[in-house]
Coordinates of C-alpha atoms in Angstrom, one line a residue:
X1 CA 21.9 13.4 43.3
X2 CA 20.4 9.9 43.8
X3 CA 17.1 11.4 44.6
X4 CA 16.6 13.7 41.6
X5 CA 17.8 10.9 39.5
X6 CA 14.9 9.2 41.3
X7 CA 12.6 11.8 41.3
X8 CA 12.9 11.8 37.6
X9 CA 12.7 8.4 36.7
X10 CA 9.2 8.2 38.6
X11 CA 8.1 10.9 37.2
X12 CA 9.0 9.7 33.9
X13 CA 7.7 6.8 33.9
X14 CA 4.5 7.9 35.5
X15 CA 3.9 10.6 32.8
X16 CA 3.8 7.3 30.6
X17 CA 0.8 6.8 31.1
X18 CA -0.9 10.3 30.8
X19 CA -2.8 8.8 27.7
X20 CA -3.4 5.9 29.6
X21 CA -6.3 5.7 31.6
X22 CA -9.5 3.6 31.4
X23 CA -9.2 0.2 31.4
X24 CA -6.8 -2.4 31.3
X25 CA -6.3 -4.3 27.7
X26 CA -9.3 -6.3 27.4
X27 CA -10.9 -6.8 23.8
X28 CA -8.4 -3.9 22.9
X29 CA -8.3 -4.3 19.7
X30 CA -10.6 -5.0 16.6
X31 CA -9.1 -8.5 15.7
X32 CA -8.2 -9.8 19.2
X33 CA -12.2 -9.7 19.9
X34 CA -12.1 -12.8 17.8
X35 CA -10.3 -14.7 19.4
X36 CA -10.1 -14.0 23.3
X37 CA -8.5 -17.1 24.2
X38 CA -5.3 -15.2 23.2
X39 CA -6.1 -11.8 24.7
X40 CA -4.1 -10.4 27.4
X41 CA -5.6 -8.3 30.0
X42 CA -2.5 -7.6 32.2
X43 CA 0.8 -7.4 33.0
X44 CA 2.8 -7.6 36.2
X45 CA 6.3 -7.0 37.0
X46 CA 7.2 -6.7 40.5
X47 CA 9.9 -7.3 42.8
X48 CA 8.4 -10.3 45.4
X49 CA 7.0 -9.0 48.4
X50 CA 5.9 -12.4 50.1
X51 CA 8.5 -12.6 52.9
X52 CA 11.4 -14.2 52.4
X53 CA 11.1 -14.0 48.2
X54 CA 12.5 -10.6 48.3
X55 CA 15.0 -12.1 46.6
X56 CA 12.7 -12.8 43.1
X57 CA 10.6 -11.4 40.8
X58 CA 7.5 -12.4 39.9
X59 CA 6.1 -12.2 36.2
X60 CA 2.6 -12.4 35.8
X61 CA 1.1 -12.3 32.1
X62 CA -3.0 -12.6 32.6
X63 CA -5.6 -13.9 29.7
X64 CA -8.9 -14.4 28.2
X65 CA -10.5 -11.5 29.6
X66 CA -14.2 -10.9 31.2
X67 CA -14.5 -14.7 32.2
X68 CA -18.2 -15.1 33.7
X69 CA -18.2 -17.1 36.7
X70 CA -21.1 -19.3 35.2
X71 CA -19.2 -20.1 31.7
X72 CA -19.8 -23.7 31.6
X73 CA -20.0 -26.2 29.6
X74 CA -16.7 -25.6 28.4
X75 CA -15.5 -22.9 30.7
X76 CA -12.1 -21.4 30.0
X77 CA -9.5 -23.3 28.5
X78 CA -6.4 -21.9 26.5
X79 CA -5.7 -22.3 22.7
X80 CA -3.5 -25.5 22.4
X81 CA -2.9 -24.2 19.3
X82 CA -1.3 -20.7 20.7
X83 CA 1.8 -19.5 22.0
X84 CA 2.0 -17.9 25.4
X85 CA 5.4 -16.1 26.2
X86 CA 6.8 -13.5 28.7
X87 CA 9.5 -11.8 27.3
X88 CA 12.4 -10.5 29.4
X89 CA 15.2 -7.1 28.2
X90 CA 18.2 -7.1 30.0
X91 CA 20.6 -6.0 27.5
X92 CA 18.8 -2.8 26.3
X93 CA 18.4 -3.2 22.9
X94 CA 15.0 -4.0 22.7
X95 CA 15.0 -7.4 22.1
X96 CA 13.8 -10.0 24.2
X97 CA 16.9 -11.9 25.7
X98 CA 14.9 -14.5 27.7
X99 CA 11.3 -15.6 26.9
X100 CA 9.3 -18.1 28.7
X101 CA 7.1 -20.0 26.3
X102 CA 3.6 -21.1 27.4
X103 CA 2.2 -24.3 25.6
X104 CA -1.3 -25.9 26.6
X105 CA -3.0 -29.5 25.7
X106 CA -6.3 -30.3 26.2
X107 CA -7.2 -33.9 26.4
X108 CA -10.4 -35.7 26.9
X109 CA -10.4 -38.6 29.7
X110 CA -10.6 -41.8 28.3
X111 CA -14.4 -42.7 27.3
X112 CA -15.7 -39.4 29.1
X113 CA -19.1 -41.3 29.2
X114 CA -21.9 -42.8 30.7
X115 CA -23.0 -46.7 30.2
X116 CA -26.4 -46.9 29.3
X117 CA -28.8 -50.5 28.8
X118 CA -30.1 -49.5 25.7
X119 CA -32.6 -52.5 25.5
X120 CA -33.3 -53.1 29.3
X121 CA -31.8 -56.3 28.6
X122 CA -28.2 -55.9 29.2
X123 CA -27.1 -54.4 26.0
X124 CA -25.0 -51.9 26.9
X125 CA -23.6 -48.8 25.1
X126 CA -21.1 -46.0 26.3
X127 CA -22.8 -42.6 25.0
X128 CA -20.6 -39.3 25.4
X129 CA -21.6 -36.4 28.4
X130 CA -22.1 -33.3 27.8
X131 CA -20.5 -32.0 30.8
X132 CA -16.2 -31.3 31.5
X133 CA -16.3 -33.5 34.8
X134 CA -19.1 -36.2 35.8
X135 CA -17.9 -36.2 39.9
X136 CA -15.9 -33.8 42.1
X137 CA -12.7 -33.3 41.0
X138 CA -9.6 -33.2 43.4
X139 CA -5.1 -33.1 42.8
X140 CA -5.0 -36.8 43.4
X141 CA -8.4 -37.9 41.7
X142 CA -9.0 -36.1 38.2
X143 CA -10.6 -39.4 37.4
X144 CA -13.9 -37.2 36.8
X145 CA -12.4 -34.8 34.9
X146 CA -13.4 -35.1 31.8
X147 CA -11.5 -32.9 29.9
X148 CA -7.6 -32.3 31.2
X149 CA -5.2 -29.7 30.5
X150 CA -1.7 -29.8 31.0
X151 CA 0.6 -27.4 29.8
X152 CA 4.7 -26.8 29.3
X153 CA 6.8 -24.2 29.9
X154 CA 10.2 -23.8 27.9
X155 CA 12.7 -20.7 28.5
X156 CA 14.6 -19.5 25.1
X157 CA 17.4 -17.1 25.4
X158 CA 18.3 -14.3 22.8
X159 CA 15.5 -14.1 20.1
X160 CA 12.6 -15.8 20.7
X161 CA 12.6 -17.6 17.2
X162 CA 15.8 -18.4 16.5
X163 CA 16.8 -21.3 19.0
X164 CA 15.0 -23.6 20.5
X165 CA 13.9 -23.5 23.9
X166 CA 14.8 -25.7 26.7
X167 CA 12.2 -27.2 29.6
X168 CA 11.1 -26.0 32.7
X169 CA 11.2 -29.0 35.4
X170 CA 9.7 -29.9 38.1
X171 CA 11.8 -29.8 41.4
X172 CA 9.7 -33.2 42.5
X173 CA 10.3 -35.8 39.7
X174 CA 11.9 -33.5 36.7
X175 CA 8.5 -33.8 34.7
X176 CA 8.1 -31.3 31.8
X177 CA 4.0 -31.5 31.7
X178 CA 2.4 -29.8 34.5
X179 CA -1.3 -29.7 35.2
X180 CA -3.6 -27.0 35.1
X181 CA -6.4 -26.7 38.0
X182 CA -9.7 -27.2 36.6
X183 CA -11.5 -24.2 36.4
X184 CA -14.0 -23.2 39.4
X185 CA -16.9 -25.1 38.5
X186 CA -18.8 -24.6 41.3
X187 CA -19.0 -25.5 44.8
X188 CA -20.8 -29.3 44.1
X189 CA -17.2 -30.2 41.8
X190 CA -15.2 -28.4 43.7
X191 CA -15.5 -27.2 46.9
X192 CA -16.4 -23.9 48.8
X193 CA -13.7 -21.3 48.4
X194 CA -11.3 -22.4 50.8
X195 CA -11.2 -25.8 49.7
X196 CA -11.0 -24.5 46.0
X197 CA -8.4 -22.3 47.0
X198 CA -6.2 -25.1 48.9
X199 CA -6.6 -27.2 45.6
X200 CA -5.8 -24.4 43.4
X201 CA -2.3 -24.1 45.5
X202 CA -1.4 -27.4 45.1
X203 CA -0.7 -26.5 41.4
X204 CA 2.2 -24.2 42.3
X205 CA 5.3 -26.0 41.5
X206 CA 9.0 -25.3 42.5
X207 CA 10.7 -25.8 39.2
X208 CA 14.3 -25.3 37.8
X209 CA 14.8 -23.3 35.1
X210 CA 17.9 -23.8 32.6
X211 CA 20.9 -21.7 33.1
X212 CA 19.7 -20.3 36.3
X213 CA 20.8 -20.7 39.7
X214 CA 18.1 -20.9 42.4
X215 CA 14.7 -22.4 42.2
X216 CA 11.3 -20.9 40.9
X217 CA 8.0 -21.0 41.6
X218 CA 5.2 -21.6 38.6
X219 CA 1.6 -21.2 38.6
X220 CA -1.2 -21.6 35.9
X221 CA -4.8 -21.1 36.4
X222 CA -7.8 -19.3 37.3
X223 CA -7.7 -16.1 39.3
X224 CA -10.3 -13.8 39.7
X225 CA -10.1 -10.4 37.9
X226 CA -7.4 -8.1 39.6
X227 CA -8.0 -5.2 38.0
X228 CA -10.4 -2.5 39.1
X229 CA -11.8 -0.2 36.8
X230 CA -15.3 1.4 36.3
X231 CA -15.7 0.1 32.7
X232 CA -18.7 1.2 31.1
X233 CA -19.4 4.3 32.2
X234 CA -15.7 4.9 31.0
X235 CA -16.4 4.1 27.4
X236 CA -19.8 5.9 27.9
X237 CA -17.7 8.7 27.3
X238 CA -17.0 9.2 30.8
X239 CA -20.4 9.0 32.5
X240 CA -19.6 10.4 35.6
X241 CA -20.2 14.0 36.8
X242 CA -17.3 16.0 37.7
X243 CA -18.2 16.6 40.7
X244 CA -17.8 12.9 41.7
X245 CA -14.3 11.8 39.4
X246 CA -12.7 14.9 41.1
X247 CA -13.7 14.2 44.7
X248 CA -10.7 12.4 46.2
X249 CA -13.7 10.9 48.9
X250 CA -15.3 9.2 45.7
X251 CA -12.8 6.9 44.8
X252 CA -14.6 4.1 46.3
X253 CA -18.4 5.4 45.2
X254 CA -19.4 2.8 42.5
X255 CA -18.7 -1.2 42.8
X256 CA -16.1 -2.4 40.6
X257 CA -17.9 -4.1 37.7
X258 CA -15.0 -6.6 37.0
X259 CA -15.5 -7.8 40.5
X260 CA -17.1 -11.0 39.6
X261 CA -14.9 -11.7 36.8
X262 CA -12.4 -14.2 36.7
X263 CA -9.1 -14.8 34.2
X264 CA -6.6 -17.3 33.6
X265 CA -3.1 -16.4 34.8
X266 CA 0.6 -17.5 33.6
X267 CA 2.5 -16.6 37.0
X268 CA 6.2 -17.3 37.2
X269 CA 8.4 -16.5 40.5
X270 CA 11.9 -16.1 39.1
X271 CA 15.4 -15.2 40.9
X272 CA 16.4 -11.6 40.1
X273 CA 19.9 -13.1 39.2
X274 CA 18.2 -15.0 36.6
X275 CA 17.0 -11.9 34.9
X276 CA 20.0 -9.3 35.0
X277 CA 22.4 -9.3 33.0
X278 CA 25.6 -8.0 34.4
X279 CA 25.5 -4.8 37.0
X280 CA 22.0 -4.1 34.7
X281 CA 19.6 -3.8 37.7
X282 CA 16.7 -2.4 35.3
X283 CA 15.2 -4.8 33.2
X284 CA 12.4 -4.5 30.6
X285 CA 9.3 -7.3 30.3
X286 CA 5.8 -7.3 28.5
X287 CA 3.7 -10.0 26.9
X288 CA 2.8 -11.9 23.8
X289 CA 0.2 -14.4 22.5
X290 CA 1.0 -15.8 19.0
X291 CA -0.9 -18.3 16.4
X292 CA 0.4 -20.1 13.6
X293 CA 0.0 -17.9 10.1
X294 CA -2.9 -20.2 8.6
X295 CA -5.8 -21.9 9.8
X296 CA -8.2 -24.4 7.7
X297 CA -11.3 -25.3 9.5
X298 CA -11.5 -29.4 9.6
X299 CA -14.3 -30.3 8.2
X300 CA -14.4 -33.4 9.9
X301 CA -13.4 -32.3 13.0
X302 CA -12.9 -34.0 16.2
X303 CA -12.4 -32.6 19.8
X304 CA -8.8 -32.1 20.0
X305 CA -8.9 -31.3 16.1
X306 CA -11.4 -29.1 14.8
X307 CA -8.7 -27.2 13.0
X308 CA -5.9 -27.3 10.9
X309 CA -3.1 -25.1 12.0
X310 CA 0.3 -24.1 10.0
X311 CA 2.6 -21.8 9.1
X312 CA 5.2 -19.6 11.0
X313 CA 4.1 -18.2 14.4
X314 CA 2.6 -15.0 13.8
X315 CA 1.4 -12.2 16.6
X316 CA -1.5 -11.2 18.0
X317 CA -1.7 -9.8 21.6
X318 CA 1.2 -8.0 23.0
X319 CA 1.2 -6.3 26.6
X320 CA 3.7 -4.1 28.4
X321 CA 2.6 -1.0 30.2
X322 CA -1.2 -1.0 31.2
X323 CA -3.6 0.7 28.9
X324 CA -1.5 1.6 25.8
X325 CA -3.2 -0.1 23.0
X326 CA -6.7 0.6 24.8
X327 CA -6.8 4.3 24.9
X328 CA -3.2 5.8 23.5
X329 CA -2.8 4.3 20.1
X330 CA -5.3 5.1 17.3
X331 CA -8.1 2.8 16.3
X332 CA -6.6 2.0 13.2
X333 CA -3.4 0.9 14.6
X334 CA -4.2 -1.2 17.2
X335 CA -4.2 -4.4 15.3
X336 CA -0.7 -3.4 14.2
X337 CA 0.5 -2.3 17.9
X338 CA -0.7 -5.7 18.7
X339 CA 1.4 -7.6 16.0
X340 CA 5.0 -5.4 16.6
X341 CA 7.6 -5.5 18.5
X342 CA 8.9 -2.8 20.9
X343 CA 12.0 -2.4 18.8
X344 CA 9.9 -0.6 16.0
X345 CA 8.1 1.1 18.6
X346 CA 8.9 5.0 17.2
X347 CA 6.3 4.1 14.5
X348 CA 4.4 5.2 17.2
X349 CA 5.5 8.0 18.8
X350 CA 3.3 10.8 17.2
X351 CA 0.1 8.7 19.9
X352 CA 2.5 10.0 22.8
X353 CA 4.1 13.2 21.6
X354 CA 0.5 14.2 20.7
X355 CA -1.8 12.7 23.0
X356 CA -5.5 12.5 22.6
X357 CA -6.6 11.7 26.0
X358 CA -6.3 15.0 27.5
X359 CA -7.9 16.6 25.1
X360 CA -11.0 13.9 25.3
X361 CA -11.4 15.0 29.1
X362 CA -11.3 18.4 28.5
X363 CA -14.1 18.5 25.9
X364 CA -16.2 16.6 27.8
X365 CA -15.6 18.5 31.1
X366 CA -14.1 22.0 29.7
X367 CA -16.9 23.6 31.6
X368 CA -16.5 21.7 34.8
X369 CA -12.8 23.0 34.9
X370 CA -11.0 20.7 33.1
X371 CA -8.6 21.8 31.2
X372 CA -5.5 19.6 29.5
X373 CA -2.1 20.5 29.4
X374 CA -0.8 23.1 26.9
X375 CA 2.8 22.1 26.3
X376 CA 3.5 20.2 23.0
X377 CA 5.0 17.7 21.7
X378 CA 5.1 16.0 24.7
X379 CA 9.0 15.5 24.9
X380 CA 8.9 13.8 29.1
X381 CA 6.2 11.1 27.3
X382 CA 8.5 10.8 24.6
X383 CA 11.6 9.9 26.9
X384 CA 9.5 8.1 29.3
X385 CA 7.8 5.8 26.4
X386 CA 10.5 4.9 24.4
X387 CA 13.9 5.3 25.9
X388 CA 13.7 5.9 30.4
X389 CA 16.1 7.9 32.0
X390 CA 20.3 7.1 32.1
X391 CA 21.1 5.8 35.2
X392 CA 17.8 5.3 36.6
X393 CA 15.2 3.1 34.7
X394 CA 16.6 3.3 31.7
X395 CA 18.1 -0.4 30.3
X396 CA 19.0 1.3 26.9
X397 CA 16.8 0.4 24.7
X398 CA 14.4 2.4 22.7
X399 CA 10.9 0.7 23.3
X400 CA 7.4 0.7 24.9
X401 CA 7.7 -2.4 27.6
X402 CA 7.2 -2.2 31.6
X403 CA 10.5 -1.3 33.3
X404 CA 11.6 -2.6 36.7
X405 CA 14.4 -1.6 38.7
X406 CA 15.4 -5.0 40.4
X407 CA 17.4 -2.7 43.1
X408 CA 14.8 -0.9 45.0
X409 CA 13.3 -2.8 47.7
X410 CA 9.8 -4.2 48.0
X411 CA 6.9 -3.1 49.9
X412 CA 4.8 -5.4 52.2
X413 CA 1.5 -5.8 51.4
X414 CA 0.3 -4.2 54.5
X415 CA 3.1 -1.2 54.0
X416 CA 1.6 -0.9 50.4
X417 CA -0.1 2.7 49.0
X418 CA -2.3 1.7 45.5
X419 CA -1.1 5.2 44.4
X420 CA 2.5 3.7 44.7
X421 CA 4.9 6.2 43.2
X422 CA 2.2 9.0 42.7
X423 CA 2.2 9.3 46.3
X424 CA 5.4 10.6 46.7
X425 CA 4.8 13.6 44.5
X426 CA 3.5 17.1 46.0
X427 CA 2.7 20.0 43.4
X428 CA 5.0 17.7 41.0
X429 CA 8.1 17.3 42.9
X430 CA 9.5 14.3 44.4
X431 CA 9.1 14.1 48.8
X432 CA 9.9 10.9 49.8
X433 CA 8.7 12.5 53.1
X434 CA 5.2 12.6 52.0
X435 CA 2.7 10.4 53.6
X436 CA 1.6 7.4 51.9
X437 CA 5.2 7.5 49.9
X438 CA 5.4 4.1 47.9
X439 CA 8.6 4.3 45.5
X440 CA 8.2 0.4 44.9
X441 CA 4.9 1.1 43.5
X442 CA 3.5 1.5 40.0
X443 CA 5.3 3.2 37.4
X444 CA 8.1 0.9 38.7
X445 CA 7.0 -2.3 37.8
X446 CA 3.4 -2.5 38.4
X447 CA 1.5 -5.0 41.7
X448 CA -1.5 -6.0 41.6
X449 CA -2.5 -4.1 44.0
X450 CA -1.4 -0.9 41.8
X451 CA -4.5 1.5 41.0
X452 CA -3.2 2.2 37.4
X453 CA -6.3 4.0 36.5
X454 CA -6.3 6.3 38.7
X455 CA -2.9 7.6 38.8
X456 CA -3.0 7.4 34.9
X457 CA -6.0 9.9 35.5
X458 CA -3.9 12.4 37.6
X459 CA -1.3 12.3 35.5
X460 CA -3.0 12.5 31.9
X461 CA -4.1 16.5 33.5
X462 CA -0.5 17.5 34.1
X463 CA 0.2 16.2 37.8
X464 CA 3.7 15.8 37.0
X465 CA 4.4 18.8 34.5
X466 CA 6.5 21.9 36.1
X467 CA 3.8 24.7 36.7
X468 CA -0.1 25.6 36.3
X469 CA 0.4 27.6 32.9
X470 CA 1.2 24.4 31.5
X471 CA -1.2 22.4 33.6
X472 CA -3.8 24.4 34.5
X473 CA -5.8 20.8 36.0
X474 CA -2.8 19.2 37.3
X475 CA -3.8 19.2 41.1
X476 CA -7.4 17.6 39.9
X477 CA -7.4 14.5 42.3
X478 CA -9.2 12.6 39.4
X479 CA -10.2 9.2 39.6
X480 CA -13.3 6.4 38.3
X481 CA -15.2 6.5 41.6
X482 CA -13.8 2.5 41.4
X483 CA -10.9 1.4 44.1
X484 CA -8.5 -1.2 43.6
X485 CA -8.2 -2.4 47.2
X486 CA -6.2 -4.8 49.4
X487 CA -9.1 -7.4 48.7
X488 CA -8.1 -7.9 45.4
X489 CA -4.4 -9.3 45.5
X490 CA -2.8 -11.7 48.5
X491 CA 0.8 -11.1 50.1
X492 CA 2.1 -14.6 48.8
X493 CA 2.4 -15.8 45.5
X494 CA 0.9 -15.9 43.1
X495 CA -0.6 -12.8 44.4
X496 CA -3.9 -13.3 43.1
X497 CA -6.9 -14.3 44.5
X498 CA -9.2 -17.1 44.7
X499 CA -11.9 -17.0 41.2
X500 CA -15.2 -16.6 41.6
X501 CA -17.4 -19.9 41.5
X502 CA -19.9 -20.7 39.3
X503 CA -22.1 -22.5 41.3
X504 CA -24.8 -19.8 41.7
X505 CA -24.7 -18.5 38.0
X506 CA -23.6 -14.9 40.0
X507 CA -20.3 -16.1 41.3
X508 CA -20.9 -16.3 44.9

């Protein structure tokens, strides 16, 4: 009994995604391309698989998309005048019952300037640099760091907005400000990779969080670009030859293009008895980024200043499941998806019941044998997308967010397929027999190390539907001739890896 409950639940959630499938939520939508500092690219939900965290999940909400290694003068900084949050469900009713709320600060160091002798005569005069940091830059010395960034992190329980939250502390001291690394310069500010790296970890913190027992682990910085996808020849309408997305020995046949892309990550390490609530081992999580409801430019603005920002909080970026806004929900939507919450999420059920996806693949490779599925509406999306499955994955709530069940076990890094649950599928039933078998994996939660893309490919053709008549593609291996591989995620926290520097203008 256990394992059918299982075996539906995975495949469930995997059918998600069967309109899912080319590229993680960067620049998503039409308004959030103006203003990327509040974008989010990913989300991760994932029981801890560093040894000896087995006990915690970690949360890890990723933004500002498509960083270039060589982004300087100003680099990548955070809105100070944004809200960050990850948003726990735990009750099932599709409300967020604990949120962690992001807040940033930007400072400039005292005169941030050189002195010059004007008149070769001793008068002197301090004139303002153009750079962020006039000298390498280390944890115990930001003296030549121009510009600083600190941020705070608060947890709120029930609705977000209607109490106000309480701080996140440092184990070491009880301080509420915690700073940010410095972006990866380059190699003269800040070291080869390695040392960039050791400085980068001495910015995880062991913190406590209010009303929880155990301690947590926090992290906030630049990463490089997780996520593997082969991104313009996918909006290219699919600029591949069948011959080559169908080939299972393809699926490493193209560089990935995001490779040398870095983001900023929001990375919190939190006991799983923090997050139920009750005997409720599934819980829900996604995203958000909001801004205050007006802005008036300042027209004489200064550095920490150049606007004027007020109103209530208001919406822009939200992020659950990988890919939704990008390629399920309808052009003219997605600035709406973005600004709702998944408790008014059967507003848009008619993107999942009646998927376009599919239907895109087939008319572009019809004559290459790809066909899409036949059966509509889409009733197992339907179930999968806005309720899960009693007794499985299901936390009763009626909502598109990423669902993890806290019971099953994690798989190390090494023991790790990037197929993760897909894998333990054979002509669409479950065989936890099966080579490769990664229940752990991606539609449960999603790793880093989870090839979304891919087995959102697989699936969109019918993988997981009950015959051929239905399905006539279902057994297409398809893929985007780009891996996600073991070199893009680490086996401790915060999971991610070093960014790439900008010391070369090509990150190396």
């Amino acid at each position: 009994m256990q394992r059918r409950q299982l075996a539906s639940a995975l495949a469930l959630a995997a059918a998600l995604l069967v309109p899912t499938a080319h590229a993680s939520s960067h620049r998503e939508a039409p308004f959030i391309t103006r203003i990327p500092k509040v974008d989010a690219t990913d989300f991760y939900m994932f029981r801890s698989y560093e040894p000896g965290r087995e006990d915690f999940v970690t949360l890890i909400a990723n933004y500002l998309p498509l960083q270039d290694a060589y982004g300087g003068p100003n680099y990548f900084s955070l809105d100070p005048d944004a809200l960050y949050e990850i948003l726990v469900d735990n009750n099932g009713d599709a409300i967020e019952d604990i949120t962690f709320q992001f807040r940033f600060t930007n400072n400039l160091n005292g005169p941030n300037g050189i002195t010059l002798d004007v008149g070769n005569n001793g008068s002197m005069k301090s004139v303002s640099v153009p750079f962020t940091n006039l000298g390498a830059i280390t944890t115990a010395d930001r003296s030549a760091q121009n510009v600083q960034e600190n941020y705070t992190v608060k947890v709120a329980r029930g609705p977000r907005r209607a109490a106000a939250g309480q701080d996140v502390t440092n184990t070491a001291g009880h301080a509420t400000l915690f700073p940010k690394p410095a972006d990866y310069v380059g190699t003269k500010s800040l070291g080869n990779a390695a040392t960039y790296e050791t400085y980068a970890r001495q910015h995880i913190h062991n913190v406590n969080i209010p009303g929880c027992t155990g301690t947590a682990k926090l992290f906030v910085g630049q990463r490089r670009e997780p996520f593997a996808v082969n991104l313009g020849p996918v909006f290219d309408l699919v600029n591949a030859p069948a011959s080559v997305i169908t080939n299972p020995g393809a699926r490493n046949a193209v560089p990935n293009p995001l490779a040398k892309k870095n983001i900023t990550t929001l990375a919190l390490e939190v006991p799983i008895s923090c997050l139920k609530a009750g005997t409720q081992d599934v819980i829900g999580g996604w995203t958000a980024a909001s801004v205050r409801q007006a802005r008036a430019i300042n027209p004489t603005a200064t550095y920490t200043a150049p606007s004027r920002e007020g109103g209530a909080w208001t919406q822009v970026s939200r992020l659950g499941m990988p890919l939704v806004n990008e390629v399920v929900i309808g052009i003219k939507d997605k600035d709406r998806f973005n600004a709702s919450e998944p408790k008014d999420d059967a507003q848009f059920a008619d993107y999942v019941t009646h998927p376009t996806l599919p239907a895109i693949l087939e008319k572009l490779f019809g004559d290459q044998g790809v066909k899409a599925p036949t059966v509509f509406p889409r009733a197992d999306l339907v179930a999968a997308f806005l309720t899960g499955v009693t007794s499985v994955n299901a936390n009763g709530s009626t909502a598109e967010m990423q669902r993890l069940n806290t019971a099953l076990p994690a798989t190390a890094k090494a023991g790790q397929n990037n197929l993760g649950a897909a894998a333990c599928f054979v002509n669409g039933q479950l065989t936890l027999a099966n080579p490769g078998c990664d229940p752990a994996g991606f539609p449960n939660g999603r790793r880093p190390g989870d090839d979304v893309v891919d087995v959102a490919l697989r699936v969109s053709m019918g993988y997981l539907l009950a015959n051929d008549t239905q399905a006539p593609s279902r057994n297409l291996p398809l893929h985007d001739a780009v891996l996600q591989d073991a070199s893009q995620f680490d086996a401790v926290f915060p999971y991610l890896t070093t960014p790439q520097a900008g010391a070369n203008g090509d990150g190396t």
